[in-house]
């Protein structure tokens, strides 16, 4: 079907696409998955019961019950009965490299490239404005996320690296002081979040990320917008390229 | 010109007074409340927030109470914060998380009043914990029997401040700006100065202190 150039635009036609039902249960599940994935809810931790959950998230008890049941089906939580019973986040449910690889392999090369481009567009725009608006405190805040904190002699886990890398980019958006860009970056990280665990299992990639984060921070500190944009472009390209290479390798093995 | 300055000073002072009174009544209540529980805190805090949200011409986008470590138990954090006209609860899952304390102990809006025992204004900054908006957060320490027990706070979006202050600011000067303690523009009459840019007063420009932490520059460069 082709639309007449004089008719309604394609973006307007999207207004009349069907609205999916059952969205609320999925939304509650997504929030809990995100809380577990970001480390806010830890493995083995008890979840609020359905009444508490319903009150906290402002949904009905029925919705909360359905969401818990759906999460149980996914294996993200387990429920035990009795006095010390309740719902608990299962051990090693998240974040797992297995799940990340599964998600990566479920995508096409085209989807990975497209997601990478979107991510790059937002992150690079943040970097350019951040360099213009940064204060000394802003630069200090960025420095905290160049690499994850570790106790002396210990090395950071892939999970800690990924969390720190995500925080670094969010901090960059905060320094840029654009609410729209920051929100977009949050959504994108929820989309790519699980997968970006994979490259951080590679120590070489971790060190390369720290070096690039450092270079971005220096550019922001010296108010060099062009350099901040260029370094951020390299950073996002490195992630996309790593994922594409991994995607090819895994497919060749199968 | 002084009329405009007075108007903006009253606007900011009004917010600070409202917060100060709320802090006082919250400290008083905590002193007599017995064991602090999430339910009791919600019951005390929520009606005030509801009042702020439904104030005609009010500037408050969100408000609430954030507990210091120890108030509800060891390593327990608690956030009783709501935003918007439909009273959306903020960061609800954090109250069930053992890791949530670290989410706000380093945040300027929590850290500064807890360290100084004084009220503080943070921002304008992008608030990714609550509104996902460009906001200023006014926070005030709360005491229980003389010990710091947390903060009460209000979020005011940069956008609502622009609506409330821009016309008055233009009356003060075509390049006048309301800036925070760090010299960062909050609302600016100059077309080439965005909220969030660091600005300097022009040569010979007047500076007027507004509220506890803000300044109006009659002109910026």
Short mmCIF file of C-alpha atoms in Angstrom, two decimals:
data_model
loop_
_atom_site.label_atom_id
_atom_site.label_comp_id
_atom_site.label_asym_id
_atom_site.label_seq_id
_atom_site.Cartn_x
_atom_site.Cartn_y
_atom_site.Cartn_z
CA UNK A 1 0.00 0.00 0.00
CA UNK A 2 1.36 3.39 -0.81
CA UNK A 3 0.14 6.49 0.89
CA UNK A 4 -0.70 9.52 -1.17
CA UNK A 5 1.70 12.37 -0.45
CA UNK A 6 -1.36 14.49 0.26
CA UNK A 7 -2.89 11.99 2.68
CA UNK A 8 -2.15 11.38 6.33
CA UNK A 9 1.51 10.78 7.06
CA UNK A 10 2.76 7.37 8.13
CA UNK A 11 3.60 8.62 11.59
CA UNK A 12 0.02 9.74 12.06
CA UNK A 13 -1.26 6.38 10.90
CA UNK A 14 0.52 4.85 13.91
CA UNK A 15 -2.12 6.48 16.11
CA UNK A 16 -4.60 3.89 14.85
CA UNK A 17 -2.56 0.77 15.43
CA UNK A 18 -4.15 -1.59 17.99
CA UNK A 19 -3.34 -1.02 21.67
CA UNK A 20 -2.03 -4.18 23.32
CA UNK A 21 -3.98 -5.39 26.34
CA UNK A 22 -2.47 -7.02 29.41
CA UNK A 23 0.21 -4.33 29.40
CA UNK A 24 0.06 -3.65 33.11
CA UNK A 25 1.16 -7.13 34.19
CA UNK A 26 4.02 -6.99 31.67
CA UNK A 27 5.01 -3.56 32.97
CA UNK A 28 5.18 -4.80 36.58
CA UNK A 29 7.29 -7.77 35.41
CA UNK A 30 9.57 -5.48 33.43
CA UNK A 31 10.14 -3.26 36.48
CA UNK A 32 11.08 -6.22 38.65
CA UNK A 33 13.35 -7.66 35.95
CA UNK A 34 15.02 -4.27 35.67
CA UNK A 35 15.41 -4.00 39.46
CA UNK A 36 17.09 -7.42 39.53
CA UNK A 37 19.20 -6.74 36.49
CA UNK A 38 20.45 -3.42 37.84
CA UNK A 39 21.36 -5.00 41.17
CA UNK A 40 18.66 -3.18 43.15
CA UNK A 41 17.08 -6.52 44.04
CA UNK A 42 19.67 -9.21 44.68
CA UNK A 43 19.63 -12.99 44.20
CA UNK A 44 18.05 -14.77 47.17
CA UNK A 45 16.31 -11.64 48.31
CA UNK A 46 12.71 -11.76 49.45
CA UNK A 47 10.22 -9.85 47.34
CA UNK A 48 7.32 -7.93 48.84
CA UNK A 49 4.11 -9.96 49.00
CA UNK A 50 1.40 -9.23 46.45
CA UNK A 51 -0.43 -6.75 48.72
CA UNK A 52 2.76 -4.78 49.46
CA UNK A 53 3.80 -4.97 45.82
CA UNK A 54 0.38 -3.78 44.67
CA UNK A 55 0.46 -0.85 47.11
CA UNK A 56 4.02 0.12 46.19
CA UNK A 57 3.46 0.09 42.44
CA UNK A 58 -0.10 1.42 42.52
CA UNK A 59 -1.69 -1.58 40.77
CA UNK A 60 -4.43 -3.99 41.85
CA UNK A 61 -3.63 -7.09 43.91
CA UNK A 62 -4.81 -9.19 40.94
CA UNK A 63 -2.26 -7.52 38.65
CA UNK A 64 0.50 -8.03 41.23
CA UNK A 65 -0.45 -11.71 41.65
CA UNK A 66 -0.43 -12.27 37.89
CA UNK A 67 2.95 -10.55 37.57
CA UNK A 68 4.47 -12.71 40.33
CA UNK A 69 3.03 -15.79 38.64
CA UNK A 70 4.53 -14.73 35.30
CA UNK A 71 7.95 -14.13 36.90
CA UNK A 72 7.72 -17.56 38.53
CA UNK A 73 7.06 -19.05 35.11
CA UNK A 74 10.19 -17.33 33.79
CA UNK A 75 12.20 -18.76 36.66
CA UNK A 76 13.17 -15.34 37.93
CA UNK A 77 11.53 -15.89 41.32
CA UNK A 78 10.59 -18.94 43.39
CA UNK A 79 7.84 -19.11 45.98
CA UNK A 80 7.85 -21.17 49.17
CA UNK A 81 4.99 -21.74 51.59
CA UNK A 82 4.92 -21.68 55.38
CA UNK A 83 6.00 -19.29 58.10
CA UNK A 84 9.25 -18.22 56.46
CA UNK A 85 7.67 -18.47 53.02
CA UNK A 86 7.35 -15.86 50.32
CA UNK A 87 8.71 -15.05 46.89
CA UNK A 88 12.47 -14.87 46.46
CA UNK A 89 14.68 -13.82 43.60
CA UNK A 90 16.26 -17.08 42.38
CA UNK A 91 20.00 -17.57 42.74
CA UNK A 92 21.97 -16.62 39.64
CA UNK A 93 18.83 -15.61 37.78
CA UNK A 94 20.33 -12.33 36.72
CA UNK A 95 22.57 -11.14 35.49
CA UNK A 96 23.72 -14.17 33.61
CA UNK A 97 25.95 -14.43 30.58
CA UNK A 98 23.74 -17.28 29.38
CA UNK A 99 20.69 -15.07 29.22
CA UNK A 100 22.70 -12.29 27.61
CA UNK A 101 24.00 -14.61 24.88
CA UNK A 102 20.48 -15.94 24.32
CA UNK A 103 19.20 -12.41 23.83
CA UNK A 104 22.06 -11.49 21.49
CA UNK A 105 21.51 -14.57 19.32
CA UNK A 106 17.80 -13.80 19.16
CA UNK A 107 18.60 -10.59 17.28
CA UNK A 108 19.56 -10.12 13.66
CA UNK A 109 22.76 -8.30 12.65
CA UNK A 110 20.49 -5.56 11.33
CA UNK A 111 18.82 -5.09 14.72
CA UNK A 112 22.18 -4.93 16.51
CA UNK A 113 23.53 -2.34 14.06
CA UNK A 114 20.36 -0.26 14.30
CA UNK A 115 20.30 -0.36 18.11
CA UNK A 116 24.00 0.59 18.11
CA UNK A 117 23.33 3.60 15.87
CA UNK A 118 20.47 4.81 18.04
CA UNK A 119 22.61 4.41 21.14
CA UNK A 120 25.48 6.25 19.48
CA UNK A 121 23.29 9.17 18.36
CA UNK A 122 22.05 9.77 21.89
CA UNK A 123 25.36 9.22 23.71
CA UNK A 124 27.33 11.42 21.28
CA UNK A 125 24.79 14.25 21.60
CA UNK A 126 25.06 14.00 25.40
CA UNK A 127 28.86 14.17 25.26
CA UNK A 128 28.90 17.29 23.08
CA UNK A 129 26.57 19.27 25.35
CA UNK A 130 28.17 17.89 28.51
CA UNK A 131 31.52 19.34 27.44
CA UNK A 132 29.88 22.75 27.06
CA UNK A 133 28.11 22.71 30.42
CA UNK A 134 30.45 20.83 32.74
CA UNK A 135 31.57 22.13 36.13
CA UNK A 136 34.44 20.81 38.26
CA UNK A 137 31.95 18.77 40.36
CA UNK A 138 30.50 17.25 37.17
CA UNK A 139 33.94 16.07 36.08
CA UNK A 140 34.55 14.58 39.55
CA UNK A 141 31.25 12.69 39.31
CA UNK A 142 32.23 11.31 35.89
CA UNK A 143 35.63 10.16 37.21
CA UNK A 144 33.86 7.92 39.76
CA UNK A 145 32.48 5.79 36.93
CA UNK A 146 35.55 5.47 34.70
CA UNK A 147 36.08 2.02 36.23
CA UNK A 148 34.22 0.12 38.99
CA UNK A 149 35.47 0.45 42.55
CA UNK A 150 37.17 -2.62 43.96
CA UNK A 151 38.85 -3.60 47.20
CA UNK A 152 42.65 -3.65 46.98
CA UNK A 153 43.95 -6.67 45.07
CA UNK A 154 40.51 -7.74 43.85
CA UNK A 155 39.28 -7.50 40.30
CA UNK A 156 35.79 -6.29 39.43
CA UNK A 157 33.15 -8.67 38.08
CA UNK A 158 31.71 -8.32 34.58
CA UNK A 159 28.48 -7.22 36.26
CA UNK A 160 30.25 -4.44 38.17
CA UNK A 161 31.98 -3.28 34.97
CA UNK A 162 28.71 -3.18 33.07
CA UNK A 163 26.97 -1.27 35.87
CA UNK A 164 29.78 1.24 36.04
CA UNK A 165 29.81 1.70 32.24
CA UNK A 166 26.05 2.30 32.24
CA UNK A 167 26.36 4.79 35.10
CA UNK A 168 29.15 6.61 33.26
CA UNK A 169 26.91 7.27 30.26
CA UNK A 170 23.96 8.29 32.46
CA UNK A 171 26.25 10.67 34.31
CA UNK A 172 27.31 12.11 30.94
CA UNK A 173 23.63 12.72 30.15
CA UNK A 174 23.20 14.34 33.58
CA UNK A 175 26.16 16.64 32.93
CA UNK A 176 24.54 17.57 29.60
CA UNK A 177 21.39 18.51 31.56
CA UNK A 178 18.96 17.36 28.91
CA UNK A 179 15.99 15.48 30.40
CA UNK A 180 14.92 14.08 27.02
CA UNK A 181 18.36 12.68 26.16
CA UNK A 182 18.75 11.19 29.65
CA UNK A 183 15.36 9.47 29.46
CA UNK A 184 16.15 8.12 26.00
CA UNK A 185 19.48 6.78 27.25
CA UNK A 186 17.72 5.05 30.17
CA UNK A 187 15.30 3.34 27.79
CA UNK A 188 18.10 2.27 25.49
CA UNK A 189 20.10 0.85 28.36
CA UNK A 190 17.07 -1.17 29.41
CA UNK A 191 16.99 -2.53 25.83
CA UNK A 192 20.69 -3.33 25.46
CA UNK A 193 21.40 -3.78 29.18
CA UNK A 194 21.41 -7.56 29.39
CA UNK A 195 23.57 -7.98 26.29
CA UNK A 196 26.25 -5.50 27.27
CA UNK A 197 27.24 -7.83 30.08
CA UNK A 198 28.96 -10.04 27.50
CA UNK A 199 31.85 -7.82 26.36
CA UNK A 200 32.77 -7.09 29.99
CA UNK A 201 33.65 -10.76 30.49
CA UNK A 202 36.67 -9.89 28.35
CA UNK A 203 39.33 -8.11 30.49
CA UNK A 204 40.77 -6.45 27.39
CA UNK A 205 37.43 -4.87 26.61
CA UNK A 206 37.12 -3.67 30.23
CA UNK A 207 40.47 -1.88 30.11
CA UNK A 208 39.71 -0.41 26.70
CA UNK A 209 36.40 0.96 28.05
CA UNK A 210 38.13 2.50 31.07
CA UNK A 211 40.67 4.16 28.76
CA UNK A 212 37.91 5.57 26.54
CA UNK A 213 35.85 6.74 29.54
CA UNK A 214 38.97 8.49 30.77
CA UNK A 215 39.49 10.20 27.39
CA UNK A 216 35.84 11.34 27.31
CA UNK A 217 36.15 12.72 30.86
CA UNK A 218 39.28 14.71 29.91
CA UNK A 219 37.50 16.18 26.87
CA UNK A 220 34.50 17.14 29.04
CA UNK A 221 36.86 18.67 31.64
CA UNK A 222 38.53 20.86 29.00
CA UNK A 223 35.17 21.84 27.42
CA UNK A 224 36.26 20.28 24.12
CA UNK A 225 32.89 19.28 22.63
CA UNK A 226 34.34 17.90 19.39
CA UNK A 227 36.76 15.59 21.19
CA UNK A 228 34.07 14.46 23.64
CA UNK A 229 31.80 13.56 20.73
CA UNK A 230 34.56 11.75 18.82
CA UNK A 231 35.67 9.70 21.86
CA UNK A 232 32.06 8.78 22.70
CA UNK A 233 31.53 7.66 19.12
CA UNK A 234 34.55 5.35 19.47
CA UNK A 235 33.16 3.99 22.75
CA UNK A 236 29.74 3.10 21.37
CA UNK A 237 31.25 1.72 18.16
CA UNK A 238 33.52 -0.57 20.19
CA UNK A 239 30.51 -2.07 21.98
CA UNK A 240 28.49 -2.58 18.81
CA UNK A 241 31.45 -4.12 17.00
CA UNK A 242 32.15 -6.49 19.89
CA UNK A 243 28.51 -7.64 19.90
CA UNK A 244 28.49 -8.11 16.12
CA UNK A 245 31.69 -10.17 16.24
CA UNK A 246 30.30 -12.31 19.06
CA UNK A 247 27.07 -12.75 17.11
CA UNK A 248 28.99 -14.05 14.07
CA UNK A 249 31.20 -16.35 16.17
CA UNK A 250 28.25 -17.88 18.00
CA UNK A 251 26.37 -18.44 14.76
CA UNK A 252 29.35 -20.12 13.14
CA UNK A 253 29.56 -22.56 16.04
CA UNK A 254 25.92 -23.61 15.62
CA UNK B 1 13.63 46.90 38.64
CA UNK B 2 13.58 46.40 42.43
CA UNK B 3 9.90 45.41 42.23
CA UNK B 4 10.83 42.49 39.97
CA UNK B 5 13.65 41.42 42.26
CA UNK B 6 11.29 41.55 45.24
CA UNK B 7 8.74 39.45 43.38
CA UNK B 8 11.24 36.69 42.59
CA UNK B 9 12.70 36.83 46.10
CA UNK B 10 9.18 36.31 47.49
CA UNK B 11 8.60 33.38 45.12
CA UNK B 12 11.74 31.56 46.28
CA UNK B 13 11.29 32.54 49.95
CA UNK B 14 7.74 31.17 49.78
CA UNK B 15 9.06 27.75 48.74
CA UNK B 16 11.76 27.79 51.40
CA UNK B 17 9.30 28.77 54.14
CA UNK B 18 6.85 26.08 53.15
CA UNK B 19 9.62 23.49 53.34
CA UNK B 20 10.91 24.86 56.64
CA UNK B 21 7.49 24.60 58.27
CA UNK B 22 7.01 21.08 56.95
CA UNK B 23 10.43 20.08 58.29
CA UNK B 24 9.54 21.48 61.71
CA UNK B 25 6.24 19.61 61.95
CA UNK B 26 7.87 16.40 60.69
CA UNK B 27 10.63 16.60 63.33
CA UNK B 28 7.99 17.25 65.98
CA UNK B 29 5.91 14.28 64.85
CA UNK B 30 8.93 11.95 64.72
CA UNK B 31 9.76 12.87 68.31
CA UNK B 32 6.40 11.57 69.47
CA UNK B 33 5.74 8.83 66.91
CA UNK B 34 7.28 5.87 68.74
CA UNK B 35 8.86 3.24 66.46
CA UNK B 36 9.22 4.61 62.94
CA UNK B 37 7.59 2.29 60.40
CA UNK B 38 7.04 2.72 56.66
CA UNK B 39 3.28 2.71 57.11
CA UNK B 40 3.37 5.39 59.83
CA UNK B 41 5.71 7.59 57.80
CA UNK B 42 3.52 7.26 54.68
CA UNK B 43 0.45 8.16 56.71
CA UNK B 44 2.06 11.32 58.07
CA UNK B 45 3.87 12.50 54.91
CA UNK B 46 1.38 11.72 52.13
CA UNK B 47 -1.40 14.23 53.03
CA UNK B 48 1.08 17.14 52.99
CA UNK B 49 2.44 16.06 49.60
CA UNK B 50 -1.11 15.73 48.29
CA UNK B 51 -1.74 19.30 49.46
CA UNK B 52 1.36 20.57 47.59
CA UNK B 53 0.35 18.75 44.41
CA UNK B 54 -3.10 20.28 44.35
CA UNK B 55 -2.16 23.83 45.28
CA UNK B 56 -3.41 26.26 42.63
CA UNK B 57 -0.41 27.73 40.79
CA UNK B 58 1.88 25.63 42.99
CA UNK B 59 5.42 24.98 41.75
CA UNK B 60 6.00 21.64 43.46
CA UNK B 61 6.29 18.67 41.06
CA UNK B 62 7.04 16.07 43.71
CA UNK B 63 7.82 15.92 47.42
CA UNK B 64 8.47 13.56 50.26
CA UNK B 65 10.65 12.23 53.03
CA UNK B 66 13.84 10.21 52.81
CA UNK B 67 15.02 8.39 55.93
CA UNK B 68 18.58 8.34 57.21
CA UNK B 69 20.22 4.94 57.81
CA UNK B 70 19.07 3.51 61.13
CA UNK B 71 15.72 5.25 61.41
CA UNK B 72 13.74 2.18 60.32
CA UNK B 73 16.37 -0.35 61.27
CA UNK B 74 19.96 -1.14 60.48
CA UNK B 75 20.81 -0.73 56.77
CA UNK B 76 17.16 -0.02 56.00
CA UNK B 77 16.42 2.81 53.64
CA UNK B 78 13.04 4.38 53.22
CA UNK B 79 11.69 6.78 50.63
CA UNK B 80 8.16 8.20 51.03
CA UNK B 81 8.04 10.41 47.94
CA UNK B 82 5.19 11.13 45.54
CA UNK B 83 5.00 13.15 42.34
CA UNK B 84 2.40 14.61 40.02
CA UNK B 85 -1.30 15.29 40.33
CA UNK B 86 -2.12 11.58 40.42
CA UNK B 87 0.36 11.02 43.29
CA UNK B 88 2.64 8.51 41.61
CA UNK B 89 4.84 6.81 44.19
CA UNK B 90 8.52 7.19 43.43
CA UNK B 91 11.11 4.43 43.53
CA UNK B 92 8.73 2.01 45.26
CA UNK B 93 10.89 -1.08 44.79
CA UNK B 94 13.83 0.62 46.49
CA UNK B 95 12.05 0.31 49.84
CA UNK B 96 12.34 -3.46 49.54
CA UNK B 97 15.94 -3.46 48.47
CA UNK B 98 18.91 -4.01 50.76
CA UNK B 99 21.08 -2.07 48.31
CA UNK B 100 18.92 1.02 48.05
CA UNK B 101 20.75 3.10 50.64
CA UNK B 102 23.61 3.65 48.23
CA UNK B 103 21.14 5.10 45.74
CA UNK B 104 20.82 8.31 47.67
CA UNK B 105 23.55 8.62 50.30
CA UNK B 106 25.86 10.16 47.68
CA UNK B 107 23.17 12.39 46.15
CA UNK B 108 23.78 16.07 46.77
CA UNK B 109 20.17 16.67 47.90
CA UNK B 110 20.59 14.10 50.67
CA UNK B 111 24.29 14.39 51.46
CA UNK B 112 24.53 18.16 51.96
CA UNK B 113 21.66 18.71 54.45
CA UNK B 114 22.76 15.56 56.30
CA UNK B 115 26.35 16.85 56.53
CA UNK B 116 25.58 20.47 57.39
CA UNK B 117 22.26 20.19 59.23
CA UNK B 118 21.14 23.06 56.99
CA UNK B 119 18.58 23.32 54.18
CA UNK B 120 20.01 23.05 50.66
CA UNK B 121 18.99 23.49 47.03
CA UNK B 122 20.37 21.05 44.45
CA UNK B 123 20.31 21.77 40.75
CA UNK B 124 19.13 22.42 38.21
CA UNK B 125 20.00 18.77 37.50
CA UNK B 126 18.48 15.78 35.70
CA UNK B 127 16.71 13.78 38.34
CA UNK B 128 16.86 10.16 37.19
CA UNK B 129 15.68 8.76 40.52
CA UNK B 130 12.31 10.52 40.60
CA UNK B 131 10.90 12.73 37.91
CA UNK B 132 13.37 12.11 35.03
CA UNK B 133 13.00 15.87 34.65
CA UNK B 134 15.23 18.91 34.80
CA UNK B 135 14.63 20.03 38.38
CA UNK B 136 15.76 21.85 41.47
CA UNK B 137 15.41 19.88 44.68
CA UNK B 138 14.91 21.82 47.91
CA UNK B 139 15.81 19.63 50.91
CA UNK B 140 15.68 20.28 54.65
CA UNK B 141 17.11 18.10 57.43
CA UNK B 142 14.79 16.36 59.90
CA UNK B 143 15.77 15.66 63.47
CA UNK B 144 14.61 13.10 65.96
CA UNK B 145 15.52 14.01 69.54
CA UNK B 146 18.32 16.19 68.24
CA UNK B 147 19.77 13.55 65.91
CA UNK B 148 19.58 13.73 62.11
CA UNK B 149 16.85 11.36 60.96
CA UNK B 150 16.51 12.19 57.25
CA UNK B 151 15.33 14.95 54.95
CA UNK B 152 12.07 16.29 53.62
CA UNK B 153 12.22 17.76 50.15
CA UNK B 154 10.40 19.26 47.19
CA UNK B 155 11.16 19.05 43.47
CA UNK B 156 10.51 22.16 41.40
CA UNK B 157 11.00 21.74 37.67
CA UNK B 158 13.17 24.25 35.81
CA UNK B 159 10.29 24.50 33.37
CA UNK B 160 7.75 25.64 36.01
CA UNK B 161 10.27 28.15 37.37
CA UNK B 162 10.72 29.53 33.86
CA UNK B 163 6.94 29.92 33.55
CA UNK B 164 6.77 31.68 36.92
CA UNK B 165 9.86 33.86 36.62
CA UNK B 166 10.76 34.65 33.02
CA UNK B 167 8.46 37.65 32.47
CA UNK B 168 9.61 39.25 35.73
CA UNK B 169 13.23 38.56 34.84
CA UNK B 170 12.78 40.26 31.44
CA UNK B 171 11.46 43.28 33.34
CA UNK B 172 14.74 43.39 35.28
CA UNK B 173 16.79 43.35 32.10
CA UNK B 174 16.95 41.80 28.63
CA UNK B 175 19.97 39.74 29.72
CA UNK B 176 19.02 39.17 33.37
CA UNK B 177 19.34 35.66 34.84
CA UNK B 178 18.44 33.76 37.97
CA UNK B 179 21.48 31.65 38.87
CA UNK B 180 22.27 29.04 41.51
CA UNK B 181 25.14 29.09 44.00
CA UNK B 182 27.44 27.59 41.37
CA UNK B 183 26.75 30.41 38.88
CA UNK B 184 24.63 28.14 36.71
CA UNK B 185 21.65 29.68 34.99
CA UNK B 186 18.23 28.51 36.20
CA UNK B 187 16.08 30.93 34.20
CA UNK B 188 17.57 33.40 31.75
CA UNK B 189 16.10 36.30 29.81
CA UNK B 190 19.00 36.25 27.33
CA UNK B 191 18.10 34.25 24.24
CA UNK B 192 21.59 32.75 23.91
CA UNK B 193 21.81 31.54 27.54
CA UNK B 194 20.15 28.17 28.27
CA UNK B 195 19.10 26.90 31.66
CA UNK B 196 22.11 24.86 32.73
CA UNK B 197 24.79 27.09 31.19
CA UNK B 198 27.40 28.57 33.51
CA UNK B 199 27.12 32.36 33.27
CA UNK B 200 29.04 35.40 34.50
CA UNK B 201 27.62 38.79 35.46
CA UNK B 202 28.32 41.46 32.84
CA UNK B 203 30.63 44.34 33.81
CA UNK B 204 28.73 46.63 36.13
CA UNK B 205 25.77 44.26 36.42
CA UNK B 206 23.94 44.29 39.74
CA UNK B 207 23.68 41.14 41.84
CA UNK B 208 20.76 40.50 44.14
CA UNK B 209 20.68 37.61 46.60
CA UNK B 210 17.41 35.66 46.29
CA UNK B 211 16.43 33.09 48.91
CA UNK B 212 19.25 31.24 50.67
CA UNK B 213 21.31 30.27 47.64
CA UNK B 214 20.23 32.03 44.46
CA UNK B 215 21.33 35.27 42.84
CA UNK B 216 19.82 37.46 40.16
CA UNK B 217 22.33 39.02 37.76
CA UNK B 218 20.78 42.09 36.14
CA UNK B 219 22.83 41.24 33.03
CA UNK B 220 24.96 38.29 31.91
CA UNK B 221 27.76 37.95 29.43
#
